[in-house]
Coordinates of C-alpha atoms and ligand atoms in Angstrom, one line a residue:
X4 CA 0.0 0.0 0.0
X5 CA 2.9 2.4 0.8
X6 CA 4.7 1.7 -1.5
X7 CA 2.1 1.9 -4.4
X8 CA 1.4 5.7 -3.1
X9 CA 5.1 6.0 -3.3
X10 CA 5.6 4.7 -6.9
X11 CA 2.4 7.4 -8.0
X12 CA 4.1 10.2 -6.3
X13 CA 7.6 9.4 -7.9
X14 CA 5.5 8.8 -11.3
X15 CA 3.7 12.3 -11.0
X16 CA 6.7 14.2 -10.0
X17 CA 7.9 13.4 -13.2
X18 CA 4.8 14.7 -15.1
X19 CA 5.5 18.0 -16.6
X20 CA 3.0 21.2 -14.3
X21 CA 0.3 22.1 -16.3
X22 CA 1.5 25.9 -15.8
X23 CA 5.1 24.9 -17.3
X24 CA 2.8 23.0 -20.7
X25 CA 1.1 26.4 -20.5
X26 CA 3.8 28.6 -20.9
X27 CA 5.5 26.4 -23.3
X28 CA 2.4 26.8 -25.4
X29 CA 1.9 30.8 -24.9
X30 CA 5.7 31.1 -26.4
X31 CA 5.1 28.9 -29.0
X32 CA 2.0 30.5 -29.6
X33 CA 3.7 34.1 -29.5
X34 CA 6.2 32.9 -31.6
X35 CA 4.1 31.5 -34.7
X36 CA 1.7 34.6 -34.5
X37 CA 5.2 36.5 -34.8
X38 CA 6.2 35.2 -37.9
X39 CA 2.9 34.8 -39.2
X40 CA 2.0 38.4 -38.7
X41 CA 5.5 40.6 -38.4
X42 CA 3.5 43.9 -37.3
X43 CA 3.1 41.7 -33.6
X44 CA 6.2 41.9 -33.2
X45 CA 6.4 45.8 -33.5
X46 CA 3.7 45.9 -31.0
X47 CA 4.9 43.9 -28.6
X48 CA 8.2 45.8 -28.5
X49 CA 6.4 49.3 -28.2
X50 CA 4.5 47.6 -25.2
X51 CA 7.3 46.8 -23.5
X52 CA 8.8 49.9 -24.1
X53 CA 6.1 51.6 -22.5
X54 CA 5.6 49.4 -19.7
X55 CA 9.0 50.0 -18.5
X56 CA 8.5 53.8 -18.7
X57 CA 5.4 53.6 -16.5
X58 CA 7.2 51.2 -14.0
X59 CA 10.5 53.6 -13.7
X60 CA 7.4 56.9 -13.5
X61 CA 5.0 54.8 -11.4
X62 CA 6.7 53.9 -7.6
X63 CA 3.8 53.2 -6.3
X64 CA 2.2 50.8 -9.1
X65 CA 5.5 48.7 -9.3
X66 CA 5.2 48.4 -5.4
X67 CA 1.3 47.2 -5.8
X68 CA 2.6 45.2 -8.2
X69 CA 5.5 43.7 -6.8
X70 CA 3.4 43.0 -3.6
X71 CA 0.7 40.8 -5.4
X72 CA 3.2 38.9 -7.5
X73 CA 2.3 40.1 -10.3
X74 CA 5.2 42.3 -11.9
X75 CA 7.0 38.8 -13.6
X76 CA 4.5 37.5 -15.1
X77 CA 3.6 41.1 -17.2
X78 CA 6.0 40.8 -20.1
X79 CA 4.8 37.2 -20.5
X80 CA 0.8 38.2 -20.2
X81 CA -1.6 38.0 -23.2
X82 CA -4.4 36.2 -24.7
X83 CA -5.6 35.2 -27.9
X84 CA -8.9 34.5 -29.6
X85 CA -10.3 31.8 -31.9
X86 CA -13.4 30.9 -33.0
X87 CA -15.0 27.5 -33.5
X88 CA -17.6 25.7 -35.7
X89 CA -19.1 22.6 -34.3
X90 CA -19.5 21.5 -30.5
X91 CA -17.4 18.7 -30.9
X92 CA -15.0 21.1 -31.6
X93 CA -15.7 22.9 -28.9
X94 CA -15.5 20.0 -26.5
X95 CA -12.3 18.8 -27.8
X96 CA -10.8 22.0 -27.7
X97 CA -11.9 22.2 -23.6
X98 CA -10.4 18.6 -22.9
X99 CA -7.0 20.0 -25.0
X100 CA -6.8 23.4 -22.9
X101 CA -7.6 21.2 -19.5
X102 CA -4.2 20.0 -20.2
X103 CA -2.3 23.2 -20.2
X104 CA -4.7 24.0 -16.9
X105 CA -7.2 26.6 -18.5
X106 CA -10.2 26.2 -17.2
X107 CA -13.4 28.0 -18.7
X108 CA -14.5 31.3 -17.1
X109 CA -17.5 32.9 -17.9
X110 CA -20.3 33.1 -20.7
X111 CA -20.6 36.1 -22.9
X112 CA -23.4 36.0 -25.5
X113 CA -22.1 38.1 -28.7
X114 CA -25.7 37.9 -30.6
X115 CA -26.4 40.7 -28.1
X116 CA -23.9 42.9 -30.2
X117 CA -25.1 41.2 -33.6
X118 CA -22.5 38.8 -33.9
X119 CA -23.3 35.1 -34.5
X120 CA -21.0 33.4 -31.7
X121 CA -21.2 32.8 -28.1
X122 CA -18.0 32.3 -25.9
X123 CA -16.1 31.7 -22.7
X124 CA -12.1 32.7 -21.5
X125 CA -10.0 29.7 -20.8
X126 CA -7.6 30.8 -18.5
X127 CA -5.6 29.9 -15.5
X128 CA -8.0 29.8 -12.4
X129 CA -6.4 31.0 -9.2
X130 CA -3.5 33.4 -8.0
X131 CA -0.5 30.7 -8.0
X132 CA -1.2 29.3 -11.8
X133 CA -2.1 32.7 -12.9
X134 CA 1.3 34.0 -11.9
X135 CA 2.8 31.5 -13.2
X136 CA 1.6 32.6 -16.3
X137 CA -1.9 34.1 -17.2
X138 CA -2.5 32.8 -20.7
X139 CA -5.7 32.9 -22.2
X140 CA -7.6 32.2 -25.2
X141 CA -11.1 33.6 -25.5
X142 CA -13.2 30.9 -27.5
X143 CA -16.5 31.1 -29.5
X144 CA -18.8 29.2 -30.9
X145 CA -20.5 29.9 -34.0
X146 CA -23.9 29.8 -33.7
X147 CA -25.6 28.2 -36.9
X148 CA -28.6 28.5 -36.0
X149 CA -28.6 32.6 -36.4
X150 CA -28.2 31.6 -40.2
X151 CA -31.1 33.0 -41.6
X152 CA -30.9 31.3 -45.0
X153 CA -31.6 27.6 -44.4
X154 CA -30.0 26.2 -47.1
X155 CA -26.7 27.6 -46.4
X156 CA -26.8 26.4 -42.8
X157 CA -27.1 22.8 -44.4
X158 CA -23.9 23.3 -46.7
X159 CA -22.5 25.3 -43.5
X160 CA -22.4 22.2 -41.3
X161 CA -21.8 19.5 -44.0
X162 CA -18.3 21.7 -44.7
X163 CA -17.9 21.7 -40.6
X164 CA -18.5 18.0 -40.3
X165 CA -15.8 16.9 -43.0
X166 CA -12.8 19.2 -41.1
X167 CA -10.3 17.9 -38.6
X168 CA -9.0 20.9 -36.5
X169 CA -7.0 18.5 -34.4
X170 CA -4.2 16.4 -35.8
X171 CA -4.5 12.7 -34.6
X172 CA -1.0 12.7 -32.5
X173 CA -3.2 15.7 -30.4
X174 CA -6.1 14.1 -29.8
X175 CA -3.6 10.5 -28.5
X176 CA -1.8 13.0 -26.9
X177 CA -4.6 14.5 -25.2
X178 CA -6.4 11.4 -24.4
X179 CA -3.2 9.6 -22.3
X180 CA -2.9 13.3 -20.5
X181 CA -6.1 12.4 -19.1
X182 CA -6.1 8.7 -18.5
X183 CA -2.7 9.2 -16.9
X184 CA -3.1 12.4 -15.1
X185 CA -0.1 14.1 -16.7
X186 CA 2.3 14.1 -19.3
X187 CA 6.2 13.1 -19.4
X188 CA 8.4 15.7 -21.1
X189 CA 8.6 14.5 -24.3
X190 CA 4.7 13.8 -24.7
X191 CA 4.2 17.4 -23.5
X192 CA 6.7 18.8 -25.9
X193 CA 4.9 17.0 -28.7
X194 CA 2.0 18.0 -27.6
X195 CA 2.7 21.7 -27.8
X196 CA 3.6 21.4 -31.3
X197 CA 1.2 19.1 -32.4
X198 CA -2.0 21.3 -30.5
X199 CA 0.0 24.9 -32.4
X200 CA -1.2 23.1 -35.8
X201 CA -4.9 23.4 -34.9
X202 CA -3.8 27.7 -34.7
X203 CA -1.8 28.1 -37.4
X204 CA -2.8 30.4 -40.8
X205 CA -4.0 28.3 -43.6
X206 CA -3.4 30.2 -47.2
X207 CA -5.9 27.6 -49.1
X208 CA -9.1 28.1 -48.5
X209 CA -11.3 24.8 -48.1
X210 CA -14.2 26.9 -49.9
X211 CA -14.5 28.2 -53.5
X212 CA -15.0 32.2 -53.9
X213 CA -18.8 31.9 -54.3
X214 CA -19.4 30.2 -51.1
X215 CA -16.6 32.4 -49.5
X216 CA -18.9 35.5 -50.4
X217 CA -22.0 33.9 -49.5
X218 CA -21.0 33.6 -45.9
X219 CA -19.3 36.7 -46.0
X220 CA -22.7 38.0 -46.6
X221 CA -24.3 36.5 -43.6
X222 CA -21.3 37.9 -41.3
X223 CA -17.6 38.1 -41.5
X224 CA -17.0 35.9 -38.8
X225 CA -19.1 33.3 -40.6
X226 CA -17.0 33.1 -43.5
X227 CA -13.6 33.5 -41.3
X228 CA -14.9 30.2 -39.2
X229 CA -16.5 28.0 -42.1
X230 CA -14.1 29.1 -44.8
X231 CA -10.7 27.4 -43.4
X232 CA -9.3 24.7 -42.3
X233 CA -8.5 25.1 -38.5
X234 CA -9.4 28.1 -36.0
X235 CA -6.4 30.3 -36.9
X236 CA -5.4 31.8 -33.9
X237 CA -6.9 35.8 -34.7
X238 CA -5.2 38.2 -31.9
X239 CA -2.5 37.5 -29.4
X240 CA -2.9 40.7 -26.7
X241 CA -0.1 41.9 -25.0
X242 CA -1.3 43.7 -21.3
X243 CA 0.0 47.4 -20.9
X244 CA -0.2 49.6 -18.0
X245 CA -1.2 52.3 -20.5
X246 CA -2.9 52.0 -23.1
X247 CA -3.4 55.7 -24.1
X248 CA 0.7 55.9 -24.4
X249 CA 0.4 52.6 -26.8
X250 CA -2.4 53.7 -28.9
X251 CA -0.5 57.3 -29.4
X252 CA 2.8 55.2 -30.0
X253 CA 1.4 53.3 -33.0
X254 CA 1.3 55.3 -36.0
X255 CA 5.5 56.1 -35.9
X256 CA 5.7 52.2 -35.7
X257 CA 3.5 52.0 -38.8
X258 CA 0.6 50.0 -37.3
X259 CA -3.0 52.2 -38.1
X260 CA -4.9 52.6 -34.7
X261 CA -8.8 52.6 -34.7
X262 CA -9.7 55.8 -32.9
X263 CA -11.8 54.4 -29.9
X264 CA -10.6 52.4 -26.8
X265 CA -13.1 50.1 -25.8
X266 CA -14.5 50.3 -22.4
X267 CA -14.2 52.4 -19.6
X268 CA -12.5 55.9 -20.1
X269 CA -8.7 56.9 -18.7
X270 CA -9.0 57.3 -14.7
X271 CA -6.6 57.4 -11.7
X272 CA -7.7 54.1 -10.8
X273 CA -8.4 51.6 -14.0
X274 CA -11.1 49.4 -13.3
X275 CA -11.9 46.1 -15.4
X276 CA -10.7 46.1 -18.9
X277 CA -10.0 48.8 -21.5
X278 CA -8.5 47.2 -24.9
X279 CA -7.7 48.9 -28.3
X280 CA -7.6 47.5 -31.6
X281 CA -5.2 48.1 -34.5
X282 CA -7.2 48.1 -38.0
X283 CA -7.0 44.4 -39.6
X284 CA -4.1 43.0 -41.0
X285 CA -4.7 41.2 -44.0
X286 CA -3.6 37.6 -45.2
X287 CA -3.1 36.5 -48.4
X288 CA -4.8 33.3 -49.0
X289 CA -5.9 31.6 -52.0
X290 CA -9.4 29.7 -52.9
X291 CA -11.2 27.3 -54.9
X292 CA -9.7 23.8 -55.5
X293 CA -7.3 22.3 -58.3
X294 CA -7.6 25.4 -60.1
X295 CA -6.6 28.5 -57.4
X296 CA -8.1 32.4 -57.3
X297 CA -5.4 34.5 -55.3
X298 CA -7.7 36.1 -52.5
X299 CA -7.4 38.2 -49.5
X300 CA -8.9 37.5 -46.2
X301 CA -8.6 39.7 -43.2
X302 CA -8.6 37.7 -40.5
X303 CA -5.8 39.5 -38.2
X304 CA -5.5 42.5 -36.2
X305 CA -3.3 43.8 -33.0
X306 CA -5.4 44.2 -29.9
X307 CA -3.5 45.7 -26.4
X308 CA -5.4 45.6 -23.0
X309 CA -5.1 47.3 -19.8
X310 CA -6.4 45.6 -16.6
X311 CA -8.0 47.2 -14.2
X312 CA -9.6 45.7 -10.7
X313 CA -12.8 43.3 -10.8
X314 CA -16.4 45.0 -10.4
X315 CA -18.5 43.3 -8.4
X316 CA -22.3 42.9 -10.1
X317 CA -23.1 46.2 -8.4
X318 CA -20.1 47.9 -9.9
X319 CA -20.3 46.1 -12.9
X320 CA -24.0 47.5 -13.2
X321 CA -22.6 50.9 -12.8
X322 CA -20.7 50.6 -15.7
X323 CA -23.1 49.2 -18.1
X324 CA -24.9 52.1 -17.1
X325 CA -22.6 54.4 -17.7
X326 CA -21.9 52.9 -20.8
X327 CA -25.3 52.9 -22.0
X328 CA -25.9 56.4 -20.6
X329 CA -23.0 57.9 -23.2
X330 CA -24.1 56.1 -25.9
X331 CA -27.4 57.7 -25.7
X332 CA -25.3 61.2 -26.1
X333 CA -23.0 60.0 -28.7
X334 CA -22.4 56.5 -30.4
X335 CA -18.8 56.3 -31.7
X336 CA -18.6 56.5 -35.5
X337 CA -17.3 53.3 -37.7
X338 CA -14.4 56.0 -39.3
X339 CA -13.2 57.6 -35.7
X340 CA -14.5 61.1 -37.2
X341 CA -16.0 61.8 -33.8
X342 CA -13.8 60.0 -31.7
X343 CA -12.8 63.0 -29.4
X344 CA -16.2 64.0 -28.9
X345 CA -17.0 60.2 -27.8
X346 CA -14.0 60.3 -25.5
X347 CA -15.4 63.6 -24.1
X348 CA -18.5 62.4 -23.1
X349 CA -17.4 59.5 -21.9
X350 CA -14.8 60.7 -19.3
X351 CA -17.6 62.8 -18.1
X352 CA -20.5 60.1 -17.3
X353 CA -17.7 58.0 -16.0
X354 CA -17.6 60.6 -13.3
X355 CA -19.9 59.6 -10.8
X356 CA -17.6 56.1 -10.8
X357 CA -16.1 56.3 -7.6
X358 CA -12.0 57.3 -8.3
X359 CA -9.9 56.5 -5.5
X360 CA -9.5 52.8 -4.7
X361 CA -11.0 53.3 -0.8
X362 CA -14.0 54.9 -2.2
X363 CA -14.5 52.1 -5.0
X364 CA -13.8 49.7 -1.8
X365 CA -16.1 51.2 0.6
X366 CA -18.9 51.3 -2.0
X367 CA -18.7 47.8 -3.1
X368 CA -18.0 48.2 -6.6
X369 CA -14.8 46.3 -6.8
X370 CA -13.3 43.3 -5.5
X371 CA -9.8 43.6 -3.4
X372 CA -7.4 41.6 -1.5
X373 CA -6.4 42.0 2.4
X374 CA -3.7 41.4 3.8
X375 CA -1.9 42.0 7.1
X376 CA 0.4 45.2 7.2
X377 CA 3.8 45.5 9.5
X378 CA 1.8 47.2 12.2
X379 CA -1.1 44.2 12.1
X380 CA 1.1 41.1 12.3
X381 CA 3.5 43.0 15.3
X382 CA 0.1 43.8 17.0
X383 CA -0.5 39.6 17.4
X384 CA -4.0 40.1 18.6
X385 CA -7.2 42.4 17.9
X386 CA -10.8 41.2 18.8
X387 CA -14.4 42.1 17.0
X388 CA -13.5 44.3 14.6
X389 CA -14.6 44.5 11.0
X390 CA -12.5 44.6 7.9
X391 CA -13.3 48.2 7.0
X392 CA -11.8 49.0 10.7
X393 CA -9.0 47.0 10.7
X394 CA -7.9 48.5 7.2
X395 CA -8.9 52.0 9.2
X396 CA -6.4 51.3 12.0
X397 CA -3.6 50.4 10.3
X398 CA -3.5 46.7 10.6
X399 CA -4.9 45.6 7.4
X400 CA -4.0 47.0 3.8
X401 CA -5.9 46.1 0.6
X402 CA -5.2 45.7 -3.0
X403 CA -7.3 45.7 -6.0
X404 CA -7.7 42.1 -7.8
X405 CA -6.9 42.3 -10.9
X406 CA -9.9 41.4 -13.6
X407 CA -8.9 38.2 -15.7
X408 CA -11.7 37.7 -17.8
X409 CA -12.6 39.8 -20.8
X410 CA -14.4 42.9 -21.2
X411 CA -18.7 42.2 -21.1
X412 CA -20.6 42.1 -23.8
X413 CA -22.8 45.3 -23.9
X414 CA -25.4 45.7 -26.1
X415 CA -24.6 49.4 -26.1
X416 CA -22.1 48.1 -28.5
X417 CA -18.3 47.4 -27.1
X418 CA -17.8 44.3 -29.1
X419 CA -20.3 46.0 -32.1
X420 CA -17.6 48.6 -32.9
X421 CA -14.6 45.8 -31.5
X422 CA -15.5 43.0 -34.4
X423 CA -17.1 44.9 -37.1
X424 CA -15.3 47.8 -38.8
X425 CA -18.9 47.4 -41.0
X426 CA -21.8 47.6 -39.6
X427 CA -23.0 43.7 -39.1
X428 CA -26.4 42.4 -39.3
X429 CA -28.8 42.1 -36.7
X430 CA -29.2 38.8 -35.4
X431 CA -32.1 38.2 -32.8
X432 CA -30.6 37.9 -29.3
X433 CA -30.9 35.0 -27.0
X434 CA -29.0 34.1 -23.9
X435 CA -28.0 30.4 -24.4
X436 CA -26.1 29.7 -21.5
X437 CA -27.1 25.9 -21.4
X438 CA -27.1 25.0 -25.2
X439 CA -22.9 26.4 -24.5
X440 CA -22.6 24.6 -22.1
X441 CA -23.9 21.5 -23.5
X442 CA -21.7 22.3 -26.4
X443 CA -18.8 22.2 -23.8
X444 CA -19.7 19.4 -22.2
X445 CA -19.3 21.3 -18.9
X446 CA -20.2 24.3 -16.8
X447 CA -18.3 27.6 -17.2
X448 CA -17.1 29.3 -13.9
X449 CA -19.1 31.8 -12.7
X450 CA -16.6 34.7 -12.4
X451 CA -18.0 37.2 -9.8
X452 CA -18.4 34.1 -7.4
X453 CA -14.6 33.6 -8.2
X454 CA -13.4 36.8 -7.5
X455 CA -15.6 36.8 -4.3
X456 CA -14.3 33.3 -3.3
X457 CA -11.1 35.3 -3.3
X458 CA -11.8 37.8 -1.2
X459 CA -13.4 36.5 1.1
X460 CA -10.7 33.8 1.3
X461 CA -8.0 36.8 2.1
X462 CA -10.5 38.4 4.8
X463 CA -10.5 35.2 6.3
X464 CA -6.6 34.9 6.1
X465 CA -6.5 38.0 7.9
X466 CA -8.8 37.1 11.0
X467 CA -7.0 33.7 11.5
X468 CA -4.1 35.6 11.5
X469 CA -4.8 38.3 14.0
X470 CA -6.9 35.2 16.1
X471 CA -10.0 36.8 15.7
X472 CA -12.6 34.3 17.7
X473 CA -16.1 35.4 16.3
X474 CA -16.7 36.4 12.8
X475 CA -16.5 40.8 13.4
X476 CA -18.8 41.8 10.6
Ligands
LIG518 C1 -13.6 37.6 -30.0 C2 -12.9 38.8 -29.4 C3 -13.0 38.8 -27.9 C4 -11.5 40.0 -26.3 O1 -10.4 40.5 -26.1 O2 -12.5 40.3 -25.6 C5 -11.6 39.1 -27.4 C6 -13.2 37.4 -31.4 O3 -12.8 38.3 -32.1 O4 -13.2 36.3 -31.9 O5 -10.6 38.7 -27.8
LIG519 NI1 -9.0 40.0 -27.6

């Protein structure tokens, strides 16, 4: 009996971590995107660039930073989208990322923004495998059934059904990951290059030009899922701590900047997500079969984010209505020709959002950390007070957790003027949380329960710590 615990422990030990597959993956990842698209590679340096100007300008945020681990892992930090046609695909693609440990987090409906897909984040779930690096890939699903024209949808999934976005060494690969719990190092080396296959750019279409422009018709994103091979991996995101300085940087690297950022406006304190997108790169591909027609596809485009802390449903509520209250002044137009005006308006709703982190704290909006400071963990002991007091008299500090998951999908429009430099159609919305995650074959994580879970969990911490009997609240 002891010894056959022993021989699984020695067995595991020699499984390669899930966050080590992860980060293998993320670099390899990083790496094809580089070559396959050379303007990344700009980007990325002009990110860094910046980030290291706001560190050496910024004491304080590389303190904050430094304090909740999470200054290392920033250079490394970014996530990518793909989109997928068929729930097996879907599935498979959830059993594949289980092995890198990403996990999925959240629903987010796009029909509400009249695009056909519905998603979730994989990504690393707690703080030790998210510092160990935060890679995430933002999936969707097409939805087929928003196809209007019903004879279409019937060519649509007989073209799904014949693909293969895995190769078969992944999907052995994948399988002995989970019937042994792990992988050895050189299974999980071949399985990061055999899973980057399912990413890369295909230049052959596997449709001919007429269907290509029929489902560009129904929606871009239709044609860019049905029309290829493989989910091509569409946008790698580097993180910036700021994005105004990277969106200003752009045009003397040569990379065209749309004239909006997405989400909430420039503040002291950033709260969930604010991302930018470059205008689309294009790739050269080429359709038909046997006898080839040079086309152009534009599947690619450079996206930079800037995290700010989690809302709670109360804050997050405040910003949709914020959100929705500036679009009823002034929607952003497709060309950026009133971009400043937009920017205007929205720094001024955004001004009844609480700006200082104490205030965002104190009125629930976001979620933090709390941990003990010098003074609380000399002090030893301190009886039936609340958190709010403890961080009052010194003992406790707090911190603002950082939001992981991807910016909400308002019907105001964020992901309308994010996906569609045309206007798309308007598809009927539905929330189809279930029918995902049947797709899935498994629940997504409910994310404000995460980032609860978490603080709560470090309020707890706290009161163990300073030997706190009764529950002070
Ligand atoms: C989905 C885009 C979502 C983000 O950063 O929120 C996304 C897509 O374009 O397929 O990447
Ligand atoms: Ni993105």
């Amino acid at each position: 009996m002891f010894s056959q615990k022993r021989d699984r422990t020695v067995q595991n030990a020699a499984f390669v971590a899930s966050d080590d597959i992860r980060s293998a993956f993320s670099a390899a990842m990083s790496g094809m995107y580089r070559v396959e698209v050379p303007a990344y590679g700009t980007l990325m340096e002009l990110v860094a660039g910046v980030n290291a100007g706001v560190l050496d300008a910024t004491p304080v945020l590389r303190q904050q930073l430094e304090a909740t681990d999470s200054l290392d892992r920033l250079a490394e930090e970014r996530h990518g989208a793909i989109r997928l046609g068929t729930p097996a695909e879907l599935s498979m693609m959830r059993r594949v990322f289980a092995v890198m440990g990403m996990h999925p987090v959240g629903y987010y409906d796009l029909s509400t923004a009249g695009v056909p897909v519905h998603s979730t984040a994989f990504r690393p779930v707690g703080a030790e495998a998210l510092s160990r690096n935060p890679f995430r890939v933002f999936t969707s699903l097409l939805r087929i059934d928003l196809i209007g024209d019903e004879a279409l949808r019937a060519q649509v999934e007989g073209i799904l059904a014949a693909r293969r976005i895995f190769t078969d060494i992944a999907v052995e690969l994948t399988e002995k990951a989970e019937t042994q719990g792990g992988l050895h190092r050189q299974d999980a080396d071949r399985f990061v290059a055999e899973i980057l296959e399912t990413f890369r750019w295909h230049n052959q279409a596997c449709v001919g030009m007429e269907m290509y422009h029929r489902l560009h018709q129904q929606h871009r994103l239709v044609a860019d899922v049905v029309s290829f091979k493989g989910p091509h991996i569409n946008h790698l995101t580097p993180r910036t701590l700021d994005i105004d300085a990277v969106q200003t940087g752009m045009p003397s690297r040569g990379i065209e900047p749309k004239a909006i950022v997405e989400g909430p406006p420039t503040r002291q304190c950033p709260i969930l997500l604010r991302q930018h997108r470059s205008r689309h790169w294009t790739n050269r591909s080429r359709s038909g079969s046997g006898g080839w027609t040079a086309c152009s596809h534009t599947a690619r485009f450079g996206e930079i984010e800037q995290r700010g802390v989690a809302l709670t449903p109360k804050g997050r509520a405040l910003y949709d209505s914020l959100l929705d209250a500036t679009r009823k002044i002034i929607r952003p137009a497709a060309d950026g020709s009133n971009a400043a005006d937009y920017v205007e308006a929205l720094s001024r709703t955004f001004q009844s959002f609480p700006d200082t982190w104490d205030d965002i704290r104190i009125a629930g909006l976001g979620y933090f950390t709390y941990s003990l400071t010098e003074r609380g963990r000399q002090v030893g002991s301190v009886h039936a007070e609340g958190v709010d007091q403890l961080v009052a008299d010194g003992f406790v500090r707090f911190d603002p957790i950082v939001y992981e998951d991807s910016l909400p999908v308002s019907a105001a429009g964020s992901f309308q003027s994010n996906l569609g430099d045309e206007a798309g159609q308007d598809f009927v919305a539905s929330p189809n949380q279930k029918r995902f995650e049947a797709a899935l074959g498994a629940g997504v994580l409910d994310e404000f329960e995460h980032y609860a879970a978490i603080e709560r969990a470090s309020i707890d911490d706290c009161r163990r710590a300073l030997r706190e009997v009764q529950a002070a609240e």
